[in-house]
PDB file of C-alpha atoms in Angstrom:
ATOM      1  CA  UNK A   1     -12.976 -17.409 -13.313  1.00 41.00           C
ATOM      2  CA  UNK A   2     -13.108 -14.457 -11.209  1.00 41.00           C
ATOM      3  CA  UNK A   3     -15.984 -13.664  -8.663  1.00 44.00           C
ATOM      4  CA  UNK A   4     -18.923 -11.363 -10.073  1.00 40.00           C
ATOM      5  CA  UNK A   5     -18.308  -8.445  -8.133  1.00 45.00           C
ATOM      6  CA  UNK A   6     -20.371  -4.939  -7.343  1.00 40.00           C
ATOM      7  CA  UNK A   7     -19.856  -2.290  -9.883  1.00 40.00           C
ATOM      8  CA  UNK A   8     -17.048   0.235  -8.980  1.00 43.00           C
ATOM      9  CA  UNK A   9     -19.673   3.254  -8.595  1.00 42.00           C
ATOM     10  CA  UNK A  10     -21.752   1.099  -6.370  1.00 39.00           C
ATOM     11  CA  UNK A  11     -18.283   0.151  -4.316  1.00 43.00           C
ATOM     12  CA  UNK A  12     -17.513   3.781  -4.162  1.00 45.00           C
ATOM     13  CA  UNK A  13     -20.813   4.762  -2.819  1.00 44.00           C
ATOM     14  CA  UNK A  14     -20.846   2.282  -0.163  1.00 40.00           C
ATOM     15  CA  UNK A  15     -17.316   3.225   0.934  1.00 41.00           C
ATOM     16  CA  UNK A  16     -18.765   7.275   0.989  1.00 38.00           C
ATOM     17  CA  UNK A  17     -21.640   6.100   4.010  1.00 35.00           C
ATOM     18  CA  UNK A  18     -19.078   4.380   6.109  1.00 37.00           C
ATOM     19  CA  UNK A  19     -17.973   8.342   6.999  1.00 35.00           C
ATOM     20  CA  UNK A  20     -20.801   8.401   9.596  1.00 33.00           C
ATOM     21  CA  UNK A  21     -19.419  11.109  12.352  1.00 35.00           C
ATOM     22  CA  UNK A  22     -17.262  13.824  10.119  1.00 34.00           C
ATOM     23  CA  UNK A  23     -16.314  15.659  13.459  1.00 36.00           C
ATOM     24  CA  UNK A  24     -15.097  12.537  15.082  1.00 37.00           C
ATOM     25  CA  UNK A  25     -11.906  13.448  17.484  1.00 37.00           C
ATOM     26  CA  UNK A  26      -8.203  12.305  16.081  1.00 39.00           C
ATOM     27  CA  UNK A  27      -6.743   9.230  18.409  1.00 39.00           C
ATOM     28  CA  UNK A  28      -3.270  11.166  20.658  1.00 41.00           C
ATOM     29  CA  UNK A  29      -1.605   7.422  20.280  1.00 44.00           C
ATOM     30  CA  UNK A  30      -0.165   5.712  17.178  1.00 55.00           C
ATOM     31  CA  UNK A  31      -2.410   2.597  16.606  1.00 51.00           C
ATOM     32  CA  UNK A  32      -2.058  -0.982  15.351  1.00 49.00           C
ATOM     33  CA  UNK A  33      -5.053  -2.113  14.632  1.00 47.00           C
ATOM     34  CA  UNK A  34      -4.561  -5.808  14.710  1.00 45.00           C
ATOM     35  CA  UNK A  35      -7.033  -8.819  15.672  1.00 44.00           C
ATOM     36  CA  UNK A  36      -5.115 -11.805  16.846  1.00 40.00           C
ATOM     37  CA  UNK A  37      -8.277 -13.580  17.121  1.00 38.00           C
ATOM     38  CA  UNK A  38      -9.330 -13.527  13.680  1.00 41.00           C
ATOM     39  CA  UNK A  39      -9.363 -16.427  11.414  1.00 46.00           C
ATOM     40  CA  UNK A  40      -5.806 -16.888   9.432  1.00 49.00           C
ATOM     41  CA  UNK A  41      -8.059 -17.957   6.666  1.00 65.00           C
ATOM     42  CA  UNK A  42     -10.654 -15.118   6.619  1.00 83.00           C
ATOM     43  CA  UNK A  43      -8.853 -13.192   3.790  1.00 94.00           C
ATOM     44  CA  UNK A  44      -7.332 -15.732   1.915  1.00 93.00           C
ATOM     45  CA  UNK A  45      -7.114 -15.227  -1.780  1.00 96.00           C
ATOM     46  CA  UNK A  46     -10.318 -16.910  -3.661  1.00 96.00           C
ATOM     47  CA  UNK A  47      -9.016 -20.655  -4.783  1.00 95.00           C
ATOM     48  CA  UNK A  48      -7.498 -20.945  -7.739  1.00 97.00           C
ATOM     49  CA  UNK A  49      -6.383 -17.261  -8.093  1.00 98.00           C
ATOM     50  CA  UNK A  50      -2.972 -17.974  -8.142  1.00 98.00           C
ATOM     51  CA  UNK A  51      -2.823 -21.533  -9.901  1.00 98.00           C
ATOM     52  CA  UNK A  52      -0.814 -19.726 -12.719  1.00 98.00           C
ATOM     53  CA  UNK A  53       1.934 -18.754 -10.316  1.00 98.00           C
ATOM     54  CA  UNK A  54       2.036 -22.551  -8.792  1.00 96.00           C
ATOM     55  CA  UNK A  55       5.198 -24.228  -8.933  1.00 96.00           C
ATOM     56  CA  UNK A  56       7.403 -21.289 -10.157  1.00 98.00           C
ATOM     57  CA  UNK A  57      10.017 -19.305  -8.794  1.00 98.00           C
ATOM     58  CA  UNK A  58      12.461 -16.383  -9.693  1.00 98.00           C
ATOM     59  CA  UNK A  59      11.721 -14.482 -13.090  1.00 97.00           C
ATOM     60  CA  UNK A  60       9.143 -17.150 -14.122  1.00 98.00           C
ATOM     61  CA  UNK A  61       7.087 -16.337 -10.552  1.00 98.00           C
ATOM     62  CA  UNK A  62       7.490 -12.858 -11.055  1.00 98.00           C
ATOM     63  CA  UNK A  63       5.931 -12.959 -14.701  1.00 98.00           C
ATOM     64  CA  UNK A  64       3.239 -15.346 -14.022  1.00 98.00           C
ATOM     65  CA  UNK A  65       2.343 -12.788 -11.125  1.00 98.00           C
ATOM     66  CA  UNK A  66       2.359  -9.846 -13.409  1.00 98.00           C
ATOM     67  CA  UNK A  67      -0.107 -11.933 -15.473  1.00 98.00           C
ATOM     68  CA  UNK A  68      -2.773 -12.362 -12.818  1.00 98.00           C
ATOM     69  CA  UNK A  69      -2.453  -8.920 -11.281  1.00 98.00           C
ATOM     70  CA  UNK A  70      -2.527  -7.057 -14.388  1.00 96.00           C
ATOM     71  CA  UNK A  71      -6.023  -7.475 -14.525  1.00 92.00           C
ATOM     72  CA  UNK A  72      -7.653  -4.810 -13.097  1.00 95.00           C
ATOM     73  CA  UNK A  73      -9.971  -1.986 -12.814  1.00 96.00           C
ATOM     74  CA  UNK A  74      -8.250   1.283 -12.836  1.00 95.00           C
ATOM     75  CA  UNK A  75      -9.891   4.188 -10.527  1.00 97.00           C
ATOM     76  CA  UNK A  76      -9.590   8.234 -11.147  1.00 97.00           C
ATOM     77  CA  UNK A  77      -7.156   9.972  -8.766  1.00 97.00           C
ATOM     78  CA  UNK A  78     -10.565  11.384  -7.112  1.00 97.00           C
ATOM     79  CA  UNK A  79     -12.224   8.220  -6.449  1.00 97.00           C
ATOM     80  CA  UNK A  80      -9.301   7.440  -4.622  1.00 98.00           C
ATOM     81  CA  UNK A  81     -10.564   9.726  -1.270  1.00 97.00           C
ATOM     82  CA  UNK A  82     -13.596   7.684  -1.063  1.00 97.00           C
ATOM     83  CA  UNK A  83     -11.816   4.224  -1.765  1.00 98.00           C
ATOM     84  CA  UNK A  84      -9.098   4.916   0.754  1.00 98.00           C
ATOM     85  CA  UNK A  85     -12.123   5.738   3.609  1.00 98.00           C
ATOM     86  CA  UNK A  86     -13.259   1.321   3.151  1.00 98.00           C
ATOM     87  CA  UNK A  87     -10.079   0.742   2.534  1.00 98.00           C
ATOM     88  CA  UNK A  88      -8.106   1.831   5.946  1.00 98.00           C
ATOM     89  CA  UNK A  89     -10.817   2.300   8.039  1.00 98.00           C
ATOM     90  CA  UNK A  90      -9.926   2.234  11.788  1.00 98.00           C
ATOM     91  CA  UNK A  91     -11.809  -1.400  12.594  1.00 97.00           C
ATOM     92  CA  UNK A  92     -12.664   0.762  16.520  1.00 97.00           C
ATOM     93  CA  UNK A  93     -14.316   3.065  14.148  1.00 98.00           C
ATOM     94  CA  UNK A  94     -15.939   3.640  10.868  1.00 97.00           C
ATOM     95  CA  UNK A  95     -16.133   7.001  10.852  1.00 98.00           C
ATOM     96  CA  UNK A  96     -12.786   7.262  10.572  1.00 98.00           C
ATOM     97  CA  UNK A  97      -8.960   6.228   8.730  1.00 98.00           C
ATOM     98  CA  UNK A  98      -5.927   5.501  10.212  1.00 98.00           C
ATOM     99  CA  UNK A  99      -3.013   7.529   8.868  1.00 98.00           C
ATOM    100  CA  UNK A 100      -0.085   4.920   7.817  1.00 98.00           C
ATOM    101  CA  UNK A 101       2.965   6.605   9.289  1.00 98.00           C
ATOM    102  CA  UNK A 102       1.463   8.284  12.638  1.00 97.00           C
ATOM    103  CA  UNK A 103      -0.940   5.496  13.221  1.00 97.00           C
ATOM    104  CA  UNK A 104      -2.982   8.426  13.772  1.00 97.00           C
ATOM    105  CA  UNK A 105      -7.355   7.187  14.142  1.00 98.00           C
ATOM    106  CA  UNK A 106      -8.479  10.693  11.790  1.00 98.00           C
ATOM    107  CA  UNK A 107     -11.802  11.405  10.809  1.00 98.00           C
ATOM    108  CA  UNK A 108     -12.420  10.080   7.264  1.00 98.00           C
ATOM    109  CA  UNK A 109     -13.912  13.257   6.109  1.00 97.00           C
ATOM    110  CA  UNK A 110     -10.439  15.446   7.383  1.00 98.00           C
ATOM    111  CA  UNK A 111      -9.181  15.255   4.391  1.00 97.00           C
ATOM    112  CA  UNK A 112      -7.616  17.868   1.855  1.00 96.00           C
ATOM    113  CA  UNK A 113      -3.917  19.762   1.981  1.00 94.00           C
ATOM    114  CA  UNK A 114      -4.439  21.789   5.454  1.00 94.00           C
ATOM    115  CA  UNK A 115      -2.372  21.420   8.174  1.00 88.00           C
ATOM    116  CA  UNK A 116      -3.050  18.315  10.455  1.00 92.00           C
ATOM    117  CA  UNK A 117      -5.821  16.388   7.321  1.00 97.00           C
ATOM    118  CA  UNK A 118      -4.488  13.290   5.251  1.00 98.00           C
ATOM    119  CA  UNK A 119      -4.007  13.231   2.146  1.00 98.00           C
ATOM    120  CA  UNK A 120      -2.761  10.562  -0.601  1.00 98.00           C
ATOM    121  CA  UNK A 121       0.594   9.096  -0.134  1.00 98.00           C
ATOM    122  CA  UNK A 122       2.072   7.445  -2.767  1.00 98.00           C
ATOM    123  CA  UNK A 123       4.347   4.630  -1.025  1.00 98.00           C
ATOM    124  CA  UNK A 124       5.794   4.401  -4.215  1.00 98.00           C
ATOM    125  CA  UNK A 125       6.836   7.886  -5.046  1.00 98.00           C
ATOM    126  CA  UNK A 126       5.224   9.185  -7.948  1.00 97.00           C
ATOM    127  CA  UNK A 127       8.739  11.100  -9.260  1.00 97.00           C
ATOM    128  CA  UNK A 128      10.441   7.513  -9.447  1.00 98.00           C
ATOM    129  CA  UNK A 129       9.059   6.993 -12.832  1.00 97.00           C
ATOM    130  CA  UNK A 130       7.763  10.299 -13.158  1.00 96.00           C
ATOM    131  CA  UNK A 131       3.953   8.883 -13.465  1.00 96.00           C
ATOM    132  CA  UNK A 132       2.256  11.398 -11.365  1.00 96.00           C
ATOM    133  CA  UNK A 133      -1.179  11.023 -11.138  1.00 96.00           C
ATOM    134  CA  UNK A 134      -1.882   9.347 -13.793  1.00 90.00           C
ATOM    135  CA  UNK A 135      -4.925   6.651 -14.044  1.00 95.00           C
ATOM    136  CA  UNK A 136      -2.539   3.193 -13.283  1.00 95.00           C
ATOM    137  CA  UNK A 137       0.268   3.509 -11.006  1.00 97.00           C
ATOM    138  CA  UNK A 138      -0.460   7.077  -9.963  1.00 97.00           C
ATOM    139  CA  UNK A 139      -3.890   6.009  -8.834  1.00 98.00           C
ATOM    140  CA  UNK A 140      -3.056   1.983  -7.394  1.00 98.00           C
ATOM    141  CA  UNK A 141      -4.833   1.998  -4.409  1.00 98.00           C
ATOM    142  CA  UNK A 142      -2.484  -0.885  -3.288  1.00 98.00           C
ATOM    143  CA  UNK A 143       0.400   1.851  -3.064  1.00 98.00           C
ATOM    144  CA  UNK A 144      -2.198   4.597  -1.949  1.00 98.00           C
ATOM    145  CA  UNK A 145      -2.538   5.597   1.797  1.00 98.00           C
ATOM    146  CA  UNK A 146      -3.678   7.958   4.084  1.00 98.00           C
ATOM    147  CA  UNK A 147      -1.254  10.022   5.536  1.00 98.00           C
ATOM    148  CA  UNK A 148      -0.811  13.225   8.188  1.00 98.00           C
ATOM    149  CA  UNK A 149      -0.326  16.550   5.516  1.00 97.00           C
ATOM    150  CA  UNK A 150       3.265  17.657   6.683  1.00 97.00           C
ATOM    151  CA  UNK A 151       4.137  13.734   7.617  1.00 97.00           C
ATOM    152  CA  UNK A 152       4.055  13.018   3.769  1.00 97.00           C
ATOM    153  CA  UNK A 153       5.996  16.481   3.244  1.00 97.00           C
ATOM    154  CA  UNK A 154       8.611  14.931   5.075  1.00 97.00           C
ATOM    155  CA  UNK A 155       8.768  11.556   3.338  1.00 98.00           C
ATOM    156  CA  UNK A 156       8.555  13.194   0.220  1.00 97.00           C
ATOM    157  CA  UNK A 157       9.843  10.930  -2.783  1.00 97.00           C
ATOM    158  CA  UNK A 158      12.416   9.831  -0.543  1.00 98.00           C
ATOM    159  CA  UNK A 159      13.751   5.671  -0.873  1.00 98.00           C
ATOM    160  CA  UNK A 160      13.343   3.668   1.869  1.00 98.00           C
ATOM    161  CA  UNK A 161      16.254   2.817   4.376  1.00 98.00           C
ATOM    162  CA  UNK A 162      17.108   2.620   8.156  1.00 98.00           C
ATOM    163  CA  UNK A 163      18.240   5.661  10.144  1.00 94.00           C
ATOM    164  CA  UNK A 164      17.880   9.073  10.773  1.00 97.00           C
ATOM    165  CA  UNK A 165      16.336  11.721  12.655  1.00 97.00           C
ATOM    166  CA  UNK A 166      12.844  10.890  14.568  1.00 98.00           C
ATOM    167  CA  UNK A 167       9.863  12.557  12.946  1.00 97.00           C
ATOM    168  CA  UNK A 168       8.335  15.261  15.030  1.00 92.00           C
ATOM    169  CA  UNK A 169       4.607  14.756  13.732  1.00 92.00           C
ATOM    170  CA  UNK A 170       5.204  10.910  13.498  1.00 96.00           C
ATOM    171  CA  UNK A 171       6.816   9.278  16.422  1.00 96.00           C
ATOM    172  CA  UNK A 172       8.811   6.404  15.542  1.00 97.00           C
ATOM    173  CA  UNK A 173       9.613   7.204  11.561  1.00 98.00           C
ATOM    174  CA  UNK A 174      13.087   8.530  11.011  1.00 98.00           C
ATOM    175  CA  UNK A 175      14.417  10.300   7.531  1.00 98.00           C
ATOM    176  CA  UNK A 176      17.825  11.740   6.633  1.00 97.00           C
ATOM    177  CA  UNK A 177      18.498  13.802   3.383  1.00 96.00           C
ATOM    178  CA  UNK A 178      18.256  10.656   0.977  1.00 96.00           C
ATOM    179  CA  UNK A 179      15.668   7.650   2.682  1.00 98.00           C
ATOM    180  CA  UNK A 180      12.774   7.533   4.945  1.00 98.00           C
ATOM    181  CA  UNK A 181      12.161   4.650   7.630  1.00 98.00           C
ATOM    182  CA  UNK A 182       8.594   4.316   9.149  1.00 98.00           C
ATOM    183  CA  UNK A 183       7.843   3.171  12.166  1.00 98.00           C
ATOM    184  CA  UNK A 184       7.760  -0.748  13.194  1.00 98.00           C
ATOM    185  CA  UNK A 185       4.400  -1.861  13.128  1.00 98.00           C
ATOM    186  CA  UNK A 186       4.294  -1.226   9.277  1.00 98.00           C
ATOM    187  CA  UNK A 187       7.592  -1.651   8.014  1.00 98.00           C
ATOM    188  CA  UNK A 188       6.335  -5.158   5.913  1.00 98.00           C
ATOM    189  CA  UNK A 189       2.978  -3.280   4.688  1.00 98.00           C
ATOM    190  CA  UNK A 190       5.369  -0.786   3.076  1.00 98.00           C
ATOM    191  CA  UNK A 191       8.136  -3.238   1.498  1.00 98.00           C
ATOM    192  CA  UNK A 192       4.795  -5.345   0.638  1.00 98.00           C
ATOM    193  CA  UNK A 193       3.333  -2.379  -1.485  1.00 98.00           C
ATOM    194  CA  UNK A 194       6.677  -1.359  -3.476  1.00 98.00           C
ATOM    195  CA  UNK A 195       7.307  -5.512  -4.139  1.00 98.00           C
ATOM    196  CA  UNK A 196       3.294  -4.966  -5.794  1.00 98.00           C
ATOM    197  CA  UNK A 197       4.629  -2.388  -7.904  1.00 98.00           C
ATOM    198  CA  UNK A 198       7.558  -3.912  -9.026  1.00 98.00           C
ATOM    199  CA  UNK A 199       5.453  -6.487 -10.443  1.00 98.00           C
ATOM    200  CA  UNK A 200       1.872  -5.141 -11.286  1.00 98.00           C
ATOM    201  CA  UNK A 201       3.985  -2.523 -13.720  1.00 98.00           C
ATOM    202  CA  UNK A 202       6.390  -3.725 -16.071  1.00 97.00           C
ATOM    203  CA  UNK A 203       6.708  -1.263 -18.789  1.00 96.00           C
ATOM    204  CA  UNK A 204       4.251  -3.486 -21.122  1.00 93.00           C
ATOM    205  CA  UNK A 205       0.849  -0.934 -20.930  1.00 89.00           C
ATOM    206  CA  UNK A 206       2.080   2.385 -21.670  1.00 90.00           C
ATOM    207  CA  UNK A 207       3.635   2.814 -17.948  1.00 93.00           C
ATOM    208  CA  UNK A 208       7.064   2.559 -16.827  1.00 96.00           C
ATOM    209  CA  UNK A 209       8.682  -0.975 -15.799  1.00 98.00           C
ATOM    210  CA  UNK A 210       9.492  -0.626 -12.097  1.00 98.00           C
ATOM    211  CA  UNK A 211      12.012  -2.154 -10.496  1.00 98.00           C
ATOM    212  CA  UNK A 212      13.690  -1.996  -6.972  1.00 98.00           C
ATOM    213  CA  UNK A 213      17.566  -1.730  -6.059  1.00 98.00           C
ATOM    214  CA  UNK A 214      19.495  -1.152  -3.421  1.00 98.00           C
ATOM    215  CA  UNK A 215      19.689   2.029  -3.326  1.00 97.00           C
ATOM    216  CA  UNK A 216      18.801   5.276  -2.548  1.00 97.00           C
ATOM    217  CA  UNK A 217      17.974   8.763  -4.035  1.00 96.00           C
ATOM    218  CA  UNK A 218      17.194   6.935  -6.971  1.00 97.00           C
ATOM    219  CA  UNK A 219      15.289  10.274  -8.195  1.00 95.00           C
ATOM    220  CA  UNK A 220      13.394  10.111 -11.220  1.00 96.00           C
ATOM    221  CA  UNK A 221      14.743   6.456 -12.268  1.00 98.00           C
ATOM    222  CA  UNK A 222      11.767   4.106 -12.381  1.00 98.00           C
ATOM    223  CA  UNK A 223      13.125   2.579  -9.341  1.00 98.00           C
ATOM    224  CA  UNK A 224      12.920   2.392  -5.447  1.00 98.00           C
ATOM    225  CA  UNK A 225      15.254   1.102  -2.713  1.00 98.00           C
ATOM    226  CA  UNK A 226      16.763  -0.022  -0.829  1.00 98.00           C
ATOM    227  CA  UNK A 227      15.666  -3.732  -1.358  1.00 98.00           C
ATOM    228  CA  UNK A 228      17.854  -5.490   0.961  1.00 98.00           C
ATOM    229  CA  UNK A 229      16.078  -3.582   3.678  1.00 98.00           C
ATOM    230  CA  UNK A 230      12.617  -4.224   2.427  1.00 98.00           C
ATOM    231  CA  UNK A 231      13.109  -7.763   2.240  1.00 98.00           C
ATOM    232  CA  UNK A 232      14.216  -7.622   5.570  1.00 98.00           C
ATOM    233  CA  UNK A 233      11.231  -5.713   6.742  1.00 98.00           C
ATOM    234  CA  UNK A 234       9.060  -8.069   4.895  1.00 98.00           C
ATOM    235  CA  UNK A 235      10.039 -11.000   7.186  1.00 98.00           C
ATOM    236  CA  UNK A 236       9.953  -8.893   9.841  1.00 98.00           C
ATOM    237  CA  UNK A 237       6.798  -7.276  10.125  1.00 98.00           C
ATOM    238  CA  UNK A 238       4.517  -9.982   8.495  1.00 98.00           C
ATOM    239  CA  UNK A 239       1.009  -9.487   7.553  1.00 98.00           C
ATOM    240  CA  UNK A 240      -1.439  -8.592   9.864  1.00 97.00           C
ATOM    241  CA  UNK A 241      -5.339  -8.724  10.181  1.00 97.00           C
ATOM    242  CA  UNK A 242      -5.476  -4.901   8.725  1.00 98.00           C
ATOM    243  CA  UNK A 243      -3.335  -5.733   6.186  1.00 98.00           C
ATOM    244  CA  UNK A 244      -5.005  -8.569   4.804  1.00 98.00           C
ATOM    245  CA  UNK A 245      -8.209  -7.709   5.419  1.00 98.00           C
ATOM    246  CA  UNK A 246      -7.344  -4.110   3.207  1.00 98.00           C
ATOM    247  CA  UNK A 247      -6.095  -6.522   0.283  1.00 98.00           C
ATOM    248  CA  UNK A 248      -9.388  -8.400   0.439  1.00 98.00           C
ATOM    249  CA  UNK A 249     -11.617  -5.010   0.203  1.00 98.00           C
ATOM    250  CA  UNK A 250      -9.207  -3.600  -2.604  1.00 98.00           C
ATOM    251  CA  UNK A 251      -9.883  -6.936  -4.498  1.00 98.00           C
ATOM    252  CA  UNK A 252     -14.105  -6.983  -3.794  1.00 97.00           C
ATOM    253  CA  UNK A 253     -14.850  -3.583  -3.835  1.00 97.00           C
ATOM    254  CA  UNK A 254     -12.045  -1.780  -6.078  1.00 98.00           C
ATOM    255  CA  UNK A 255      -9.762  -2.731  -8.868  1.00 98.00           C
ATOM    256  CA  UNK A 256     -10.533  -6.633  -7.870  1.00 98.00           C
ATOM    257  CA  UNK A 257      -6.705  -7.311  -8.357  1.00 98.00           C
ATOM    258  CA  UNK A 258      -4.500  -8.515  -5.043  1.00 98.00           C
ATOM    259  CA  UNK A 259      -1.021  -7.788  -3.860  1.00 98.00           C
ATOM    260  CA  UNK A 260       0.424 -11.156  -4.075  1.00 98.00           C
ATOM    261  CA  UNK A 261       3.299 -10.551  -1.229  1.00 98.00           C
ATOM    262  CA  UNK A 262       0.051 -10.103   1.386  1.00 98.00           C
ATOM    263  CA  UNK A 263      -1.307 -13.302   0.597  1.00 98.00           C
ATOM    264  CA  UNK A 264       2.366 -14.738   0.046  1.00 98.00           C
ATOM    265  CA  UNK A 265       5.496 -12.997   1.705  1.00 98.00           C
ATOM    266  CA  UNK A 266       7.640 -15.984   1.070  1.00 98.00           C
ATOM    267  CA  UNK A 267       7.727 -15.095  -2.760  1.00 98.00           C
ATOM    268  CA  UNK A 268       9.547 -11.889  -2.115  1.00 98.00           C
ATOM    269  CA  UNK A 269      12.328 -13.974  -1.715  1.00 97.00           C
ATOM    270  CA  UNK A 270      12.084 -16.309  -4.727  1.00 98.00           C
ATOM    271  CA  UNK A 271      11.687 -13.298  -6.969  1.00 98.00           C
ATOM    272  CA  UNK A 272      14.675 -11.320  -5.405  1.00 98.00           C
ATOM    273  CA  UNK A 273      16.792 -14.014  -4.029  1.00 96.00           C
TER     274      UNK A 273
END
């Protein structure tokens, strides 16, 4: 049985009074926000939430997964502003988000389509699979961050790969004409939330069946690369306390579904050996 949680208005509202200081100044340096002295345990998936998924591997793991994640509460593409302000909140302060790529601490009411605000990035790109915004995948918050306005211009729809020139706005991500490659401390979070994808959605609820390769500019195709890269970036930025403590909130407050490769990296590699 699941946990009785809040309703999703109630969630929503909450998340809208954590914005307490609207003019609160932008961090100059990328951050990690990481607690090494947290508990290991303090996010753990509730017991039992996975017993379907025990004792599997490869396409039967994958499946099972599907089956436990699929259940979930869908939000609007406008609640997503106010669930993305609890849901990467800078822990040094809750006035404000921090912007995926830059690492940049930005007030959580900046946002919009100016110059310098966040907006919505879809890790997985919304053209591969041509869902747009769509209530589902165009509106997963566990694929859904904040990023800097022009950084997400530059990412664009692109796959994921190494190499490339540095990012002016975003210090440590580097793109080419075909791939994008963000900067170390969240290379796993990324391969974590297109792994999700490829498993919350697969083609059986209206929605295309995504997939990853290895490849890149996979354009419209319902598919994102380059996996042999993700999986490496999986191992080698594992979890951290932001991480896993955004998967919990997602699950409590939100669509009360997890990303399975958060709680459980290793399975990345059972699926896609």
């Amino acid at each position: 049985m699941r946990a009785v949680h809040a309703p999703l208005a109630t969630a929503l509202g909450t998340a809208a009074l954590l914005v307490l200081s609207p003019q609160a100044p932008a961090s100059a340096m990328p951050l990690t926000p990481t607690d090494p002295a947290a508990s290991a345990t303090a996010y753990d998936a509730p017991a039992g939430y996975y017993q379907d998924a025990e004792g599997k591997s490869g396409s039967e793991l994958k499946s099972a997964l599907h089956g436990i994640i699929e259940d979930s509460e869908a939000l609007s593409y406008d609640q997503v502003w106010d669930a993305l302000k609890a849901t990467d909140q800078d822990p040094d302060d809750s006035s404000s988000v921090v912007l995926l790529y830059s690492g940049r601490s930005q007030s959580a009411d900046d946002n919009g389509g100016g110059a310098d605000q966040w907006n919505r990035e879809h890790v997985w790109a919304k053209s591969h699979g041509d869902f747009g915004t769509a209530t589902g995948p165009g509106t997963d918050i566990h694929h859904l961050r904040p990023t800097d306005v022009s950084v997400n211009s530059t990412r664009g729809n692109k796959d994921f790969d190494e190499g490339g020139e540095e990012v002016d706005q975003a210090p440590g991500n580097r793109t080419d004409d075909d791939s994008f490659e963000p900067r170390d401390e969240v290379k796993g979070d990324v391969a974590r939330m297109v792994l999700y994808m490829a498993v919350r959605y697969e083609g059986d609820d209206a929605f295309p069946d995504l997939e990853p390769n290895d490849e890149v500019d996979n354009g419209s195709a319902p598919a994102m690369g380059r996996l042999s890269v993700l999986k490496e970036w999986n191992e080698q930025d594992p979890p951290d306390t932001f991480e896993k403590r955004r998967n919990d909130v997602i699950y409590d407050q939100f669509q009360h579904n997890r990303n399975p490769f958060v709680d459980h990296p290793e399975w990345a590699d059972s699926i896609w050996p």
